[in-house]
PDB file of C-alpha atoms in Angstrom:
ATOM      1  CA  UNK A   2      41.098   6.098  46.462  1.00  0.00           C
ATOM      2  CA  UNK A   3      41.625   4.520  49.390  1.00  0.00           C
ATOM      3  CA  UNK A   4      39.744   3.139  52.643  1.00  0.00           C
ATOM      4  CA  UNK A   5      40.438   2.896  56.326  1.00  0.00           C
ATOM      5  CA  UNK A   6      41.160  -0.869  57.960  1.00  0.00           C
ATOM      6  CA  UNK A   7      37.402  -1.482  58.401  1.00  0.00           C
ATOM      7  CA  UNK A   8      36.503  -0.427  54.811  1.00  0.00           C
ATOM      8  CA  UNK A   9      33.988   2.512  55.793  1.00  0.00           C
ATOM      9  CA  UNK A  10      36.064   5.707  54.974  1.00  0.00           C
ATOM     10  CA  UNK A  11      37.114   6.603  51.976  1.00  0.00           C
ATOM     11  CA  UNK A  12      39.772   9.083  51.665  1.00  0.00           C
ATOM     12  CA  UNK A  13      40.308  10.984  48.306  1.00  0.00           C
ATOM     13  CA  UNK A  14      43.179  12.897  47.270  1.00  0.00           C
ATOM     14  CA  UNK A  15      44.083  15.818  45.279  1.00  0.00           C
ATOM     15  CA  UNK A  16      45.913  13.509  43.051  1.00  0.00           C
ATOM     16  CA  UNK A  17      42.845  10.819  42.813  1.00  0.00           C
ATOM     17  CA  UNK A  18      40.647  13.645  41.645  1.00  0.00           C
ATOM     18  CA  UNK A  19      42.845  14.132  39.245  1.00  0.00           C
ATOM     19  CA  UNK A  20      43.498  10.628  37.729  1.00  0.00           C
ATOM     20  CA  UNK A  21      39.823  10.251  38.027  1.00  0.00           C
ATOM     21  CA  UNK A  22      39.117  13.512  35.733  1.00  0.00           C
ATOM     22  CA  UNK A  23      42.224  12.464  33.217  1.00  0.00           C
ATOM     23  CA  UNK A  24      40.418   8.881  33.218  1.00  0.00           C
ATOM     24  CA  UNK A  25      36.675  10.112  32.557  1.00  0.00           C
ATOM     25  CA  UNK A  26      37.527  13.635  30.657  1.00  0.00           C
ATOM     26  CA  UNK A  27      40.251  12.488  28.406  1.00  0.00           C
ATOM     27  CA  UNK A  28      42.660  15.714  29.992  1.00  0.00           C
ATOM     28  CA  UNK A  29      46.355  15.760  30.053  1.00  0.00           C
ATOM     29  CA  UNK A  30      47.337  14.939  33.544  1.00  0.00           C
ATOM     30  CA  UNK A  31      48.941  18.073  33.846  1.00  0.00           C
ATOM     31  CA  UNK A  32      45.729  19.467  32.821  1.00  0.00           C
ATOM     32  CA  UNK A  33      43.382  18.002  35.355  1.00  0.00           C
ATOM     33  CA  UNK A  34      45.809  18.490  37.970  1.00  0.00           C
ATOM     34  CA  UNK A  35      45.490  22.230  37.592  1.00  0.00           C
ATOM     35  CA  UNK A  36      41.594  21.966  37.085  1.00  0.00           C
ATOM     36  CA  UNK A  37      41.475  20.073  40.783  1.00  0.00           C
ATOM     37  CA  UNK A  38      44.062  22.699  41.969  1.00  0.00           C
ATOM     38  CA  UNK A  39      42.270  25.845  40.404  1.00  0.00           C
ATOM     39  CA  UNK A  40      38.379  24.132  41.454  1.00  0.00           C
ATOM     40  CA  UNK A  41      39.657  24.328  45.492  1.00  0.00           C
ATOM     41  CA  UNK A  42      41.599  27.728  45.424  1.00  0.00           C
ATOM     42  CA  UNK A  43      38.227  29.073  43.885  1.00  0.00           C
ATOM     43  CA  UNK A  44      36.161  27.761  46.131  1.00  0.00           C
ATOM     44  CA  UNK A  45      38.035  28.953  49.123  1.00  0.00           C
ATOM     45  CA  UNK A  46      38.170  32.293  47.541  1.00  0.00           C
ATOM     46  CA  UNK A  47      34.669  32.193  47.194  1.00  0.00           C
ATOM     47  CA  UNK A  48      34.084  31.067  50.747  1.00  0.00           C
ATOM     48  CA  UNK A  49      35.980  33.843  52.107  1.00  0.00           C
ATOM     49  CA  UNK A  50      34.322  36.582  50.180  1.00  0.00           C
ATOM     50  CA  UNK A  51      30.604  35.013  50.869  1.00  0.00           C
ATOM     51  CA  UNK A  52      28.988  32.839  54.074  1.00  0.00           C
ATOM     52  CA  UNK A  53      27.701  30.046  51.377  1.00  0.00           C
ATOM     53  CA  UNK A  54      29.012  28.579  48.241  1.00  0.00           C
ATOM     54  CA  UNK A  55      26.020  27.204  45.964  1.00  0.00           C
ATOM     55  CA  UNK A  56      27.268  24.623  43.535  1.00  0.00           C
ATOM     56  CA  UNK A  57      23.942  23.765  41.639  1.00  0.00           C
ATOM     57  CA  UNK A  58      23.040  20.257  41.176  1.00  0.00           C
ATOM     58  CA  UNK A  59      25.931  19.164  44.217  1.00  0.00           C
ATOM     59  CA  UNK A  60      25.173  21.378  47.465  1.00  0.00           C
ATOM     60  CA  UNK A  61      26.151  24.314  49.239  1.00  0.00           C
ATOM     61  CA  UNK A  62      29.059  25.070  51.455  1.00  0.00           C
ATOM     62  CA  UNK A  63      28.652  27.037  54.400  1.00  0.00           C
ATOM     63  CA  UNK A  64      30.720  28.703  55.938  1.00  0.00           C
ATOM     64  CA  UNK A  65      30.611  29.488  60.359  1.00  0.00           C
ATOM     65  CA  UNK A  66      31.910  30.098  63.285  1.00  0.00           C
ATOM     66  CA  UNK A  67      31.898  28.103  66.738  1.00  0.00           C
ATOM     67  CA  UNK A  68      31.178  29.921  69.631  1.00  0.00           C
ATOM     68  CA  UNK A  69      34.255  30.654  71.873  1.00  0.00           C
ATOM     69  CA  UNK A  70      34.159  28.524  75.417  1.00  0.00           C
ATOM     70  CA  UNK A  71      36.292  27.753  77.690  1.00  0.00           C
ATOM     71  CA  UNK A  72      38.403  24.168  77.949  1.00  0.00           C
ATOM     72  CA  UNK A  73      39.768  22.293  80.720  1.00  0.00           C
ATOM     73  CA  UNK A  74      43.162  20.209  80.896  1.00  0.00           C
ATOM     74  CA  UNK A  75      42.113  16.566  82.231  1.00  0.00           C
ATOM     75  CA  UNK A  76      45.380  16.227  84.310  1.00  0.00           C
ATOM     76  CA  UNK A  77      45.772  19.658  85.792  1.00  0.00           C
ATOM     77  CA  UNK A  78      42.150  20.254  86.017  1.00  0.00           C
ATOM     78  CA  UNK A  79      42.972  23.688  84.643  1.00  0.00           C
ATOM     79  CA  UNK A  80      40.787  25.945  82.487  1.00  0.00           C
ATOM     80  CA  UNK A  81      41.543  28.181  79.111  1.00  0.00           C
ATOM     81  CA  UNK A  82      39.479  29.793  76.648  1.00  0.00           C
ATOM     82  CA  UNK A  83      39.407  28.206  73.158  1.00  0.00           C
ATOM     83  CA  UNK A  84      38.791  31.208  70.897  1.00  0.00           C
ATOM     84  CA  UNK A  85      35.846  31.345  68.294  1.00  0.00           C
ATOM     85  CA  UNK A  86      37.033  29.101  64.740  1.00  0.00           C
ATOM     86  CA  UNK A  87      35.937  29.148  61.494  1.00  0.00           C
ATOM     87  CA  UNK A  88      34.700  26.210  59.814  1.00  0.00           C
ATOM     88  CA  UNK A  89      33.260  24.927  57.173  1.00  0.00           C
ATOM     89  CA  UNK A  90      29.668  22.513  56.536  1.00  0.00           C
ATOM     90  CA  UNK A  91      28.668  20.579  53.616  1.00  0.00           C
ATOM     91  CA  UNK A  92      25.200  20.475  52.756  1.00  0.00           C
ATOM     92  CA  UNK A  93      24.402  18.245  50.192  1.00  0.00           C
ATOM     93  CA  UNK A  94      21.714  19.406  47.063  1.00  0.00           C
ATOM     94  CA  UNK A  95      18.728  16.772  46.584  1.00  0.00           C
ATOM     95  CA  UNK A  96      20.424  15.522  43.506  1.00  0.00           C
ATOM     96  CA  UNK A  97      22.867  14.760  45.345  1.00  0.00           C
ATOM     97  CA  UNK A  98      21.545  13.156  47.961  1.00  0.00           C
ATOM     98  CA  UNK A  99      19.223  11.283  45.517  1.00  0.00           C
ATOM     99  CA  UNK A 100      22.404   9.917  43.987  1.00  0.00           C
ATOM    100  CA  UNK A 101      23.529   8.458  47.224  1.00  0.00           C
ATOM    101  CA  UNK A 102      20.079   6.220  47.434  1.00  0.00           C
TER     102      UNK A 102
END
């Protein structure tokens, strides 16, 4: 796990999750890695079949799209449309949340 030069982010890998699960679960590392692996293929799957992914007791996962709009280039002062994107919100459950306080 690590943080950003001011200490306010931190950033967790693929591979942290998976010490962290070997650590706390008592897995194989091989195991947890492909429990981390398998958890975020799922949930993408999941996301593109359905508009929200409930995971009960952690939040919900949303997926949406931003409305298309048109950009400019600062230098040229010239204009193009930036298509529509799909993205992705996290909306935490109140267990969650409650953890956090």
């Amino acid at each position: 796990m690590r943080n950003d030069l001011n200490g306010n982010v931190m950033n967790i890998t693929k591979k942290d999750l998976s010490h962290s699960l070997k650590e706390e679960v008592n897995l194989s590392k091989e195991e947890s890695s492909v429990f981390v692996d398998e958890f975020f293929i799922s949930l993408a799957k999941a996301l593109n079949k359905n508009p929200k992914v409930k995971i009960s007791g952690f939040g919900t996962f949303i997926k949406f799209y931003t409305k298309p709009r048109i950009g400019r280039n600062p230098k040229t002062k010239e204009s193009f449309p930036i298509p529509s994107k799909e993205k992705v919100k996290f909306a935490p459950a109140k267990k969650t949340k409650n953890m956090l306080n």
